[in-house]
Short mmCIF file of C-alpha atoms in Angstrom, two decimals:
data_model
loop_
_atom_site.label_atom_id
_atom_site.label_comp_id
_atom_site.label_asym_id
_atom_site.label_seq_id
_atom_site.Cartn_x
_atom_site.Cartn_y
_atom_site.Cartn_z
CA MET A 1 162.70 -42.95 85.36
CA ASN A 2 162.40 -40.20 83.00
CA ASP A 3 159.27 -40.36 81.01
CA THR A 4 158.20 -36.92 80.43
CA ALA A 5 156.32 -36.05 77.28
CA ALA A 6 155.21 -32.88 76.11
CA ASN A 7 151.57 -33.70 75.77
CA HIS A 8 151.11 -36.38 78.12
CA PRO A 9 147.29 -36.53 78.56
CA ALA A 10 146.24 -37.29 82.23
CA ASP A 11 144.91 -40.96 82.06
CA ASP A 12 142.66 -42.32 84.48
CA ALA A 13 145.11 -44.21 86.40
CA LEU A 14 147.14 -41.24 87.06
CA ILE A 15 143.96 -39.13 87.98
CA LEU A 16 143.08 -41.63 90.49
CA GLU A 17 146.71 -41.74 91.91
CA VAL A 18 146.65 -37.96 92.25
CA ALA A 19 143.32 -38.19 93.90
CA GLU A 20 144.56 -40.51 96.43
CA GLN A 21 147.51 -38.36 97.30
CA ILE A 22 145.19 -35.35 97.81
CA VAL A 23 142.70 -37.35 99.96
CA ALA A 24 145.75 -38.84 102.11
CA ALA A 25 147.52 -35.48 102.48
CA LEU A 26 144.55 -33.50 103.48
CA ASN A 27 142.67 -36.24 105.65
CA LEU A 28 139.66 -35.65 103.43
CA GLU A 29 136.38 -37.38 104.41
CA MET A 30 135.88 -39.08 101.01
CA ALA A 31 137.17 -41.73 98.83
CA PRO A 32 139.64 -40.92 96.06
CA ALA A 33 137.26 -42.05 93.22
CA ASP A 34 134.71 -39.56 94.48
CA ILE A 35 136.57 -36.48 93.53
CA GLU A 36 135.25 -35.50 90.25
CA ALA A 37 137.98 -34.95 87.70
CA GLU A 38 136.30 -31.57 86.39
CA ALA A 39 135.19 -30.20 89.83
CA PRO A 40 136.89 -27.09 91.10
CA LEU A 41 139.48 -27.80 93.92
CA TYR A 42 139.53 -24.25 95.21
CA GLY A 43 136.71 -22.73 97.13
CA GLU A 44 133.32 -24.25 96.09
CA GLY A 45 133.58 -27.81 94.86
CA LEU A 46 136.33 -29.67 96.93
CA GLY A 47 136.75 -26.40 99.23
CA LEU A 48 140.69 -26.27 99.42
CA ASP A 49 142.27 -23.33 100.65
CA SER A 50 145.78 -21.96 100.28
CA ILE A 51 147.28 -24.12 103.14
CA ASP A 52 145.78 -27.22 101.30
CA ILE A 53 147.26 -26.06 98.07
CA LEU A 54 150.68 -25.90 99.60
CA GLU A 55 150.24 -29.05 101.30
CA VAL A 56 149.29 -30.80 97.90
CA ALA A 57 151.98 -29.11 96.06
CA LEU A 58 154.62 -30.44 98.53
CA VAL A 59 153.19 -34.00 98.43
CA LEU A 60 153.11 -34.01 94.59
CA SER A 61 156.44 -32.37 94.06
CA LYS A 62 158.12 -34.94 96.29
CA ARG A 63 156.33 -37.99 94.55
CA TYR A 64 156.83 -36.81 91.05
CA GLY A 65 160.07 -34.96 91.28
CA PHE A 66 159.32 -31.38 90.17
CA SER A 67 159.15 -27.90 91.98
CA LEU A 68 156.05 -25.85 91.70
CA ARG A 69 156.76 -22.34 90.63
CA ALA A 70 154.12 -19.94 89.69
CA ASP A 71 156.58 -17.51 87.99
CA ASN A 72 154.79 -18.27 84.68
CA GLU A 73 152.28 -20.73 85.36
CA ASP A 74 149.03 -19.52 86.84
CA ASN A 75 148.26 -21.25 90.15
CA VAL A 76 144.72 -21.04 89.85
CA LYS A 77 144.80 -22.78 86.43
CA ILE A 78 147.03 -25.60 87.71
CA PHE A 79 144.61 -26.06 90.69
CA ALA A 80 141.35 -25.55 88.66
CA SER A 81 140.45 -29.28 88.95
CA LEU A 82 141.70 -32.70 89.59
CA ARG A 83 142.16 -32.96 85.72
CA SER A 84 144.22 -29.68 85.30
CA LEU A 85 146.41 -30.74 88.27
CA THR A 86 147.03 -34.34 86.97
CA ASP A 87 147.79 -32.73 83.29
CA TYR A 88 150.32 -30.49 85.14
CA VAL A 89 151.85 -33.62 86.87
CA ALA A 90 151.99 -35.58 83.62
CA THR A 91 153.74 -32.73 81.74
CA HIS A 92 156.41 -31.91 84.40
CA ARG A 93 157.08 -35.25 86.39
CA THR A 94 160.62 -36.33 86.38
CA LYS A 95 160.04 -39.50 88.23
CA MET B 1 153.37 17.40 117.67
CA ASP B 2 155.69 17.16 114.64
CA ARG B 3 154.61 15.63 111.38
CA LEU B 4 156.12 12.15 110.78
CA PRO B 5 157.42 11.26 107.05
CA LEU B 6 155.42 8.51 105.12
CA LEU B 7 158.90 7.01 104.62
CA THR B 8 162.48 7.40 105.71
CA HIS B 9 164.56 6.62 102.64
CA PRO B 10 167.07 9.39 102.63
CA HIS B 11 167.57 10.07 98.76
CA ASP B 12 165.65 10.12 95.52
CA ASP B 13 167.34 7.06 94.47
CA SER B 14 167.12 5.06 97.60
CA VAL B 15 165.55 1.65 96.77
CA ILE B 16 162.13 0.94 98.18
CA ALA B 17 161.21 -2.19 96.51
CA TRP B 18 162.38 -4.81 94.26
CA ARG B 19 160.18 -6.21 91.50
CA GLY B 20 161.27 -8.77 88.86
CA GLY B 21 164.76 -8.26 89.96
CA ALA B 22 164.77 -4.57 89.21
CA PRO B 23 165.09 -1.86 92.11
CA VAL B 24 162.22 0.74 92.53
CA THR B 25 163.64 4.01 93.69
CA ARG B 26 161.89 6.47 96.28
CA ARG B 27 161.37 8.97 93.32
CA ARG B 28 159.39 6.24 91.24
CA PHE B 29 157.50 5.10 94.17
CA LEU B 30 156.14 8.75 95.11
CA ALA B 31 155.41 9.31 91.34
CA HIS B 32 153.62 6.13 91.00
CA ALA B 33 151.75 6.93 94.51
CA ARG B 34 150.63 10.46 93.12
CA ALA B 35 149.27 8.99 89.87
CA VAL B 36 147.27 6.21 91.73
CA ALA B 37 145.87 8.96 94.08
CA GLU B 38 144.69 10.89 91.15
CA GLY B 39 142.60 7.97 89.90
CA PHE B 40 140.73 7.34 93.12
CA PRO B 41 137.04 7.84 93.18
CA ALA B 42 135.53 10.38 95.82
CA GLY B 43 135.06 7.86 98.71
CA THR B 44 137.48 8.29 101.99
CA HIS B 45 137.71 4.72 102.84
CA ILE B 46 139.66 2.02 100.90
CA LEU B 47 139.52 -1.60 100.87
CA ASN B 48 142.88 -2.42 99.62
CA ALA B 49 142.60 -5.92 98.20
CA CYS B 50 145.74 -5.73 95.81
CA SER B 51 147.43 -8.88 95.82
CA ASP B 52 150.63 -7.53 94.44
CA ARG B 53 152.74 -6.10 97.35
CA TYR B 54 153.95 -3.24 95.36
CA HIS B 55 150.36 -2.19 94.22
CA PHE B 56 149.17 -2.63 97.97
CA ALA B 57 152.00 -0.30 99.05
CA LEU B 58 151.19 2.23 96.35
CA THR B 59 147.44 2.25 97.25
CA LEU B 60 148.21 2.78 100.97
CA ALA B 61 150.59 5.62 100.28
CA ALA B 62 148.22 7.19 97.83
CA GLY B 63 145.37 6.97 100.52
CA MET B 64 147.75 8.43 103.07
CA MET B 65 148.56 11.47 100.74
CA THR B 66 144.89 12.29 100.36
CA GLY B 67 143.69 11.65 103.72
CA ARG B 68 142.00 8.35 103.20
CA ILE B 69 141.54 5.56 105.50
CA ASN B 70 142.25 1.67 104.88
CA LEU B 71 139.82 -0.84 105.90
CA MET B 72 141.52 -4.07 107.08
CA PRO B 73 138.90 -6.80 107.89
CA SER B 74 140.07 -9.94 109.50
CA THR B 75 138.68 -11.89 106.41
CA TYR B 76 137.26 -11.22 103.11
CA THR B 77 134.12 -13.29 103.11
CA PRO B 78 131.18 -11.84 101.36
CA GLU B 79 129.56 -11.17 104.84
CA ALA B 80 132.70 -9.25 106.04
CA VAL B 81 132.56 -7.28 102.87
CA ARG B 82 129.06 -6.25 103.49
CA HIS B 83 129.89 -5.30 107.03
CA MET B 84 132.61 -2.97 105.51
CA ALA B 85 130.14 -1.35 103.40
CA ALA B 86 127.84 -0.81 106.13
CA PHE B 87 130.65 0.57 108.54
CA ALA B 88 131.89 2.92 105.69
CA PRO B 89 129.22 3.59 102.91
CA ASP B 90 131.69 5.69 100.86
CA ALA B 91 134.17 2.78 100.71
CA PHE B 92 135.54 1.54 97.47
CA VAL B 93 137.81 -1.57 96.75
CA VAL B 94 141.06 -1.23 95.03
CA SER B 95 142.45 -4.50 93.29
CA GLU B 96 144.04 -5.64 90.23
CA GLY B 97 141.41 -8.19 89.24
CA ASN B 98 137.68 -8.17 88.57
CA ASP B 99 137.18 -8.73 92.08
CA ALA B 100 134.43 -10.73 93.53
CA LEU B 101 134.55 -8.31 96.50
CA ALA B 102 133.24 -5.59 94.06
CA ALA B 103 129.79 -7.04 94.41
CA ALA B 104 129.09 -5.26 97.67
CA LEU B 105 131.49 -2.20 97.03
CA PRO B 106 132.28 0.05 94.06
CA HIS B 107 135.44 -1.10 92.50
CA SER B 108 138.43 0.98 91.37
CA PRO B 109 140.72 -1.11 89.38
CA PHE B 110 144.39 -0.62 90.13
CA PRO B 111 145.86 1.58 87.32
CA ASP B 112 148.30 0.66 84.60
CA LEU B 113 151.74 2.12 85.73
CA ALA B 114 153.27 2.07 82.47
CA GLY B 115 153.56 5.53 80.94
CA ILE B 116 153.55 7.44 84.26
CA ASP B 117 156.14 10.08 84.35
CA THR B 118 158.45 9.17 87.19
CA HIS B 119 161.16 11.79 86.60
CA ASP B 120 159.60 14.49 88.72
CA ALA B 121 158.39 13.04 91.98
CA PRO B 122 156.50 14.75 94.64
CA PRO B 123 158.33 15.47 97.94
CA VAL B 124 158.17 12.91 100.70
CA PRO B 125 154.70 13.46 102.39
CA ALA B 126 154.65 14.20 106.04
CA LEU B 127 151.65 13.39 108.11
CA PRO B 128 150.41 14.60 111.42
CA PRO B 129 150.57 11.99 114.17
CA GLU B 130 146.91 11.88 114.87
CA GLN B 131 145.95 11.16 111.21
CA ALA B 132 143.77 7.91 110.85
CA ILE B 133 145.45 5.45 108.78
CA ALA B 134 143.55 2.16 108.98
CA TRP B 135 140.63 0.63 110.73
CA VAL B 136 141.66 -2.91 111.58
CA PHE B 137 138.86 -5.49 112.55
CA THR B 138 139.04 -8.22 115.05
CA SER B 139 136.42 -11.03 114.72
CA GLY B 140 134.65 -10.07 117.88
CA SER B 141 133.25 -12.75 120.00
CA THR B 142 129.86 -11.10 119.82
CA GLY B 143 129.89 -11.77 115.94
CA THR B 144 130.26 -8.20 114.98
CA PRO B 145 133.89 -7.23 113.68
CA VAL B 146 135.22 -4.79 116.22
CA PRO B 147 136.75 -1.83 114.67
CA HIS B 148 140.30 -0.39 116.07
CA LEU B 149 141.69 2.73 114.63
CA LYS B 150 145.41 3.00 113.84
CA THR B 151 146.69 6.51 113.71
CA TRP B 152 150.13 7.51 112.00
CA GLY B 153 151.87 8.28 115.18
CA LYS B 154 151.20 5.08 116.93
CA LEU B 155 152.05 2.96 113.97
CA VAL B 156 155.40 4.82 113.39
CA ALA B 157 156.18 4.56 117.09
CA ASN B 158 155.52 0.75 116.88
CA THR B 159 157.33 0.16 113.88
CA ARG B 160 160.31 2.05 115.07
CA ALA B 161 160.47 0.10 118.33
CA ALA B 162 160.09 -3.14 116.35
CA ALA B 163 163.14 -2.09 114.13
CA ARG B 164 165.03 -1.41 117.34
CA GLN B 165 164.08 -4.41 119.04
CA LEU B 166 165.08 -6.51 115.96
CA GLY B 167 168.54 -4.84 116.01
CA LEU B 168 167.94 -3.76 112.34
CA ALA B 169 169.86 -0.58 112.58
CA GLU B 170 172.92 -2.25 113.83
CA ARG B 171 172.38 -5.48 111.55
CA ALA B 172 171.71 -3.50 108.43
CA GLN B 173 173.20 0.04 108.77
CA GLY B 174 170.29 1.62 107.55
CA ALA B 175 169.47 -0.48 104.34
CA PHE B 176 168.06 -3.93 104.17
CA SER B 177 165.88 -5.79 101.84
CA LEU B 178 162.81 -8.18 103.16
CA LEU B 179 160.90 -10.90 101.67
CA GLY B 180 157.44 -11.51 102.97
CA THR B 181 155.25 -14.77 102.76
CA VAL B 182 152.41 -13.15 104.46
CA PRO B 183 149.87 -10.89 102.75
CA PRO B 184 150.01 -7.09 103.42
CA GLN B 185 146.28 -7.18 104.32
CA HIS B 186 147.07 -9.22 107.50
CA MET B 187 148.17 -7.05 110.39
CA TYR B 188 151.60 -8.64 110.76
CA GLY B 189 152.08 -8.46 106.99
CA PHE B 190 151.13 -4.88 107.13
CA GLU B 191 153.59 -4.17 110.01
CA SER B 192 156.57 -6.29 109.21
CA THR B 193 156.75 -6.14 105.35
CA ILE B 194 155.19 -2.74 104.47
CA LEU B 195 155.62 -0.32 107.27
CA LEU B 196 158.91 -1.91 108.36
CA ALA B 197 160.27 -1.16 104.97
CA LEU B 198 158.85 2.40 104.80
CA GLN B 199 159.92 3.41 108.42
CA GLY B 200 163.06 1.45 108.35
CA GLY B 201 164.45 2.66 105.21
CA GLY B 202 164.45 -0.91 103.73
CA ALA B 203 163.03 -2.36 100.44
CA PHE B 204 160.51 -5.04 100.13
CA GLY B 205 160.34 -7.78 97.65
CA ALA B 206 157.17 -7.54 95.67
CA ASP B 207 157.25 -10.63 93.70
CA ARG B 208 154.97 -13.64 94.77
CA ALA B 209 156.77 -16.15 97.27
CA PHE B 210 154.30 -18.78 98.05
CA PHE B 211 155.85 -22.25 97.08
CA PRO B 212 159.18 -23.14 98.78
CA SER B 213 161.06 -22.93 95.44
CA GLU B 214 159.75 -19.24 94.93
CA ILE B 215 160.62 -18.33 98.45
CA ALA B 216 164.25 -19.68 97.62
CA ALA B 217 164.51 -17.88 94.37
CA GLN B 218 162.93 -14.71 95.50
CA LEU B 219 165.22 -14.48 98.71
CA ALA B 220 168.50 -15.31 96.71
CA ALA B 221 167.52 -12.51 94.33
CA LEU B 222 167.46 -9.88 97.18
CA PRO B 223 170.51 -7.84 98.25
CA ARG B 224 171.97 -8.60 101.76
CA PRO B 225 171.52 -7.97 104.56
CA ARG B 226 168.01 -9.58 104.01
CA LEU B 227 165.10 -10.69 106.17
CA LEU B 228 162.57 -13.33 105.55
CA VAL B 229 159.21 -12.38 107.11
CA THR B 230 157.23 -15.47 107.49
CA THR B 231 155.16 -17.80 109.76
CA PRO B 232 155.33 -21.11 111.45
CA HIS B 233 153.10 -22.57 108.81
CA HIS B 234 155.45 -21.35 105.86
CA LEU B 235 158.52 -22.37 107.74
CA ARG B 236 157.17 -25.90 108.34
CA THR B 237 156.32 -26.30 104.62
CA VAL B 238 159.80 -24.89 103.44
CA LEU B 239 161.71 -27.38 105.87
CA ARG B 240 159.78 -30.21 104.40
CA ALA B 241 160.50 -29.40 100.94
CA ASP B 242 163.93 -30.69 100.75
CA GLU B 243 165.13 -27.55 98.78
CA ALA B 244 168.47 -25.74 99.66
CA MET B 245 167.41 -22.44 101.07
CA PRO B 246 169.68 -19.27 100.52
CA PRO B 247 171.13 -17.51 103.51
CA ALA B 248 168.92 -15.00 105.26
CA ASP B 249 170.35 -12.51 107.80
CA LEU B 250 167.22 -12.42 110.14
CA LEU B 251 164.21 -14.49 110.09
CA LEU B 252 160.76 -13.25 111.65
CA SER B 253 157.93 -15.33 112.61
CA ALA B 254 154.62 -14.38 113.87
CA THR B 255 150.77 -15.26 113.89
CA ALA B 256 150.94 -18.49 115.71
CA PRO B 257 153.36 -20.12 118.27
CA LEU B 258 156.54 -21.58 117.00
CA ASP B 259 158.14 -24.41 118.67
CA GLU B 260 161.63 -24.56 119.60
CA ASP B 261 162.67 -27.34 117.36
CA LEU B 262 161.21 -25.81 114.31
CA ALA B 263 162.97 -22.55 115.24
CA GLY B 264 166.35 -24.23 115.43
CA ALA B 265 165.73 -26.10 112.18
CA ALA B 266 164.87 -22.81 110.45
CA GLU B 267 167.92 -21.15 111.73
CA ALA B 268 170.02 -24.02 110.35
CA ALA B 269 168.33 -24.02 107.04
CA PHE B 270 168.83 -20.19 106.56
CA GLY B 271 172.03 -19.69 108.43
CA GLY B 272 170.69 -16.83 110.41
CA PRO B 273 168.78 -16.02 113.65
CA LEU B 274 165.25 -16.33 114.00
CA LEU B 275 163.22 -13.95 116.12
CA GLU B 276 159.57 -14.50 117.04
CA ILE B 277 157.22 -11.56 117.30
CA TYR B 278 154.40 -11.37 119.85
CA GLY B 279 151.29 -9.09 119.31
CA SER B 280 147.83 -8.78 118.29
CA THR B 281 145.63 -6.75 115.92
CA GLU B 282 144.74 -4.53 118.91
CA THR B 283 148.10 -4.20 120.50
CA GLY B 284 150.34 -4.19 117.36
CA GLN B 285 153.75 -5.96 118.05
CA ILE B 286 154.72 -5.77 121.86
CA ALA B 287 157.51 -8.45 122.43
CA THR B 288 160.25 -10.54 120.58
CA ARG B 289 162.19 -13.70 121.63
CA ARG B 290 165.08 -16.03 120.16
CA THR B 291 162.88 -18.94 120.14
CA ALA B 292 165.53 -21.50 119.28
CA ALA B 293 167.46 -20.42 122.30
CA GLY B 294 164.53 -21.11 124.62
CA GLU B 295 164.28 -17.43 125.65
CA PRO B 296 161.28 -16.03 127.34
CA TRP B 297 159.62 -13.05 125.63
CA GLN B 298 161.23 -9.48 126.05
CA LEU B 299 158.71 -6.64 125.86
CA PHE B 300 159.40 -3.50 123.86
CA PRO B 301 160.72 -0.94 126.21
CA ASP B 302 157.66 1.20 126.78
CA ILE B 303 154.94 -1.55 127.01
CA ARG B 304 153.83 -2.83 130.45
CA LEU B 305 151.69 -5.91 131.52
CA GLU B 306 149.39 -5.97 134.26
CA ASP B 307 147.29 -8.57 135.77
CA ARG B 308 143.57 -7.52 136.13
CA ASP B 309 140.56 -9.62 136.88
CA ALA B 310 141.92 -13.03 135.60
CA ALA B 311 143.60 -11.75 132.48
CA THR B 312 146.86 -10.21 131.65
CA TRP B 313 146.46 -6.70 130.12
CA ALA B 314 148.96 -4.90 127.83
CA LEU B 315 149.31 -1.18 128.04
CA GLY B 316 151.85 1.94 127.33
CA GLY B 317 153.90 2.71 124.55
CA HIS B 318 152.17 2.82 121.21
CA ILE B 319 149.05 0.91 122.53
CA GLU B 320 146.03 3.07 122.17
CA GLN B 321 144.23 1.76 125.22
CA PRO B 322 144.75 -1.16 127.63
CA VAL B 323 143.98 -4.51 125.93
CA PRO B 324 143.19 -7.91 127.46
CA LEU B 325 145.50 -10.55 126.01
CA GLY B 326 144.27 -13.95 124.57
CA ASP B 327 147.11 -15.75 126.35
CA ARG B 328 147.61 -16.71 129.93
CA ILE B 329 150.99 -15.15 130.81
CA GLU B 330 153.73 -15.66 133.51
CA LEU B 331 155.91 -12.69 134.24
CA THR B 332 159.41 -13.96 134.71
CA GLY B 333 161.31 -10.82 135.28
CA PRO B 334 161.53 -7.12 134.38
CA GLY B 335 159.97 -6.87 130.89
CA ARG B 336 160.03 -10.80 130.46
CA PHE B 337 157.39 -13.28 130.23
CA ARG B 338 156.38 -16.79 129.22
CA LEU B 339 153.06 -17.88 127.63
CA VAL B 340 151.36 -20.77 129.77
CA GLY B 341 148.35 -21.32 127.84
CA ARG B 342 145.55 -19.92 125.93
CA ASN B 343 141.92 -18.94 126.68
CA ALA B 344 140.15 -22.16 125.91
CA ASP B 345 137.69 -20.47 123.77
CA LEU B 346 140.14 -18.81 121.41
CA ILE B 347 141.54 -20.79 118.25
CA ASN B 348 144.25 -19.98 115.91
CA ILE B 349 144.55 -21.86 112.64
CA ALA B 350 147.55 -20.96 110.39
CA GLY B 351 147.69 -17.56 112.00
CA LYS B 352 143.95 -16.65 111.73
CA ARG B 353 142.23 -16.18 115.13
CA SER B 354 138.58 -16.80 116.00
CA SER B 355 136.60 -18.01 118.93
CA LEU B 356 134.57 -21.33 119.13
CA ALA B 357 131.67 -19.28 120.68
CA TYR B 358 131.67 -16.74 117.52
CA LEU B 359 131.77 -19.88 114.98
CA ASP B 360 129.17 -21.69 116.96
CA ARG B 361 126.83 -18.51 116.57
CA GLN B 362 127.58 -18.41 112.89
CA LEU B 363 126.54 -22.06 112.48
CA GLN B 364 123.49 -21.75 114.59
CA ALA B 365 122.35 -18.86 112.57
CA ILE B 366 122.14 -20.71 109.43
CA ASP B 367 118.64 -21.26 108.24
CA GLY B 368 117.48 -25.00 108.91
CA VAL B 369 120.15 -25.61 111.57
CA GLU B 370 118.52 -26.43 114.85
CA ASP B 371 121.76 -26.74 116.73
CA GLY B 372 125.43 -26.92 116.11
CA ALA B 373 128.90 -26.87 117.68
CA PHE B 374 132.60 -26.55 116.55
CA HIS B 375 135.36 -28.59 117.94
CA LEU B 376 139.11 -28.00 117.55
CA PRO B 377 140.73 -31.47 117.89
CA ASP B 378 144.06 -31.72 119.80
CA GLU B 379 147.23 -30.72 117.59
CA SER B 380 148.72 -33.51 115.74
CA GLY B 381 152.36 -33.23 114.86
CA ARG B 382 153.38 -30.98 111.93
CA GLU B 383 150.16 -30.75 110.21
CA ILE B 384 147.60 -27.95 110.38
CA THR B 385 144.81 -29.01 112.75
CA ARG B 386 141.33 -28.45 111.21
CA LEU B 387 138.15 -27.82 113.09
CA ALA B 388 135.23 -30.40 113.12
CA ALA B 389 131.51 -29.55 113.56
CA PHE B 390 128.47 -31.29 114.93
CA VAL B 391 125.18 -30.18 113.59
CA VAL B 392 121.58 -31.00 113.89
CA ALA B 393 119.68 -29.85 110.64
CA PRO B 394 117.00 -32.10 109.43
CA GLY B 395 116.62 -31.69 105.77
CA LEU B 396 119.87 -30.15 105.05
CA THR B 397 123.01 -31.93 103.61
CA ALA B 398 126.53 -31.41 104.95
CA ALA B 399 127.54 -29.70 101.51
CA GLN B 400 124.62 -27.16 101.99
CA ILE B 401 125.59 -26.14 105.56
CA VAL B 402 129.31 -25.84 104.48
CA ALA B 403 128.13 -23.63 101.63
CA ALA B 404 126.20 -21.50 103.97
CA LEU B 405 129.18 -21.11 106.31
CA ARG B 406 131.40 -20.35 103.60
CA THR B 407 129.60 -16.92 103.27
CA ARG B 408 129.89 -16.16 107.06
CA ILE B 409 133.25 -17.58 108.19
CA ASP B 410 136.91 -17.55 106.89
CA PRO B 411 137.26 -20.63 104.77
CA LEU B 412 140.19 -21.75 106.98
CA PHE B 413 137.54 -22.39 109.78
CA LEU B 414 135.34 -24.54 107.66
CA PRO B 415 134.82 -27.81 109.36
CA ARG B 416 136.40 -31.08 108.25
CA PRO B 417 134.56 -33.28 108.95
CA LEU B 418 131.01 -31.83 109.38
CA VAL B 419 129.07 -34.45 111.21
CA LEU B 420 125.15 -34.51 111.00
CA LEU B 421 123.46 -35.72 114.15
CA ASP B 422 119.91 -36.13 115.50
CA ARG B 423 120.63 -34.20 118.60
CA LEU B 424 123.70 -32.94 120.39
CA PRO B 425 124.19 -34.44 123.79
CA ARG B 426 124.26 -31.02 125.91
CA ASN B 427 124.42 -31.42 129.58
CA ALA B 428 121.90 -29.88 132.19
CA THR B 429 123.34 -26.42 131.71
CA GLY B 430 123.24 -26.54 127.96
CA LYS B 431 126.96 -27.03 127.54
CA LEU B 432 128.83 -29.39 125.31
CA PRO B 433 132.02 -29.87 127.11
CA ARG B 434 135.29 -30.34 125.16
CA ASP B 435 135.64 -34.03 126.25
CA VAL B 436 132.11 -34.74 125.02
CA ARG B 437 132.93 -33.18 121.56
CA ALA B 438 136.21 -35.10 121.50
CA ARG B 439 134.13 -38.23 122.02
CA LEU B 440 131.70 -37.38 119.45
CA LEU B 441 134.54 -36.93 116.89
CA ALA B 442 136.22 -40.27 117.86
CA GLU B 443 132.72 -41.90 117.28
CA THR B 444 132.52 -40.37 113.78
CA PRO B 445 133.08 -43.17 111.05
CA GLY B 446 135.82 -42.41 108.49
CA PRO B 447 134.81 -42.35 104.83
CA GLU B 448 135.73 -45.95 104.21
CA GLU B 449 133.42 -47.32 106.96
CA SER B 450 130.52 -45.11 106.31
CA ASP B 451 128.22 -47.97 105.68
CA THR B 452 128.68 -49.17 109.37
CA PRO B 453 125.43 -48.58 111.33
#
């Protein structure tokens, strides 16, 4: 269903849901709840690289019905942390 | 020997690149390149870290016009950049951002192109064939990157041979456009997006094509005939994305083996033939095949393969000196071959190559690590396989070891998982055979069962 809202804050339930999908998509050796909402996803922190980012983008876009395009959105900003990524999902989801 | 032109576009108005939907002409490109060259510092070696493909091409051309040489490391870790600084003390980094790379080398920010007069362009530069264009580095199995010099004559010969082998002249009647998903800093991206456009009279798309929807949009915006220059990894992602893809007149894939099914699915999705390219940093591109048709590889006309002491060597044509190949090869006819396996020590993850011996040495060199070994699990379906590592390091955490590795090896090779053990079960000769490593990995508890003894 279409429940997009301009300023949908990422609530804890959605943060955990996105974390679960990251852990499953990448076979990470950690529990979803252990991913810190503010910790960087790239490089240091969770240590994701560009292959992981593509994989996560693919899984999330299928689950939430949006296409990631970086034409005017800064990738690094979207993937800065679990919270920023979940914010993006909350604002752009169509399902 | 005759000089060879930097580019083969016939007119001032020939299109050389597409940016934001607008064509960039030869005149504009050369005027921009001259302006970029004027802003360079004194050094003769350039670490071209521009992320925008147009900026990369301008920096390359500006360097060529002024006799400078590009440094092309196989990875951009702090360790690799320090090595570049040691290799060429006068080197400087050119990039758009405030680059982390600038820590080890002087930084020359890419200039603002606005306000450059592009009406009066310099003539097309022609370079002697022996002019040094680039030092490309392979991650040597000894741990020190090994430099390979690329001269203009050999690069041009290789690029023109590739264009003929790909049938570009017949397919494109002299003008084509291409979209690359591989960075120009990678040898394949350098050859098949930058040099192929410059020497084939084509135009490259310079806008980012990373996510599947970007690839679709950027490709659709380019005039036909158009090529998509990509890798098995990107093709896999695109095909899983359920997005309609615009037609491509030719698909190229390299960096890692592509299976027949994926090649067939890609041909169906883009409605064009897919040619796989075989090559390496040392040899350049030496063979192609129509993968979906199950064809064997076809060597470029002047290249020969010879079996010598348990390896197949490539020589002739544009190859500077005979090179042993990392693959085990079976010759099936004149100029035709099949790959029948890889040297067990060599690994390839998403197109980046390294060797287990090299990675093991990097791990063992970390302060506090007493013993360590990497392991590449068997491929599993359509996902990228990641390395595992087993480490003996009393007093260090897995996170500390990964942080230390991050400064030494390409992030793609960072282990998942990194398993801490009290000792490694090496055999009498000090080896840790592959089956033992596989068993160690199988015995590693997953994250949910970490409380089991």
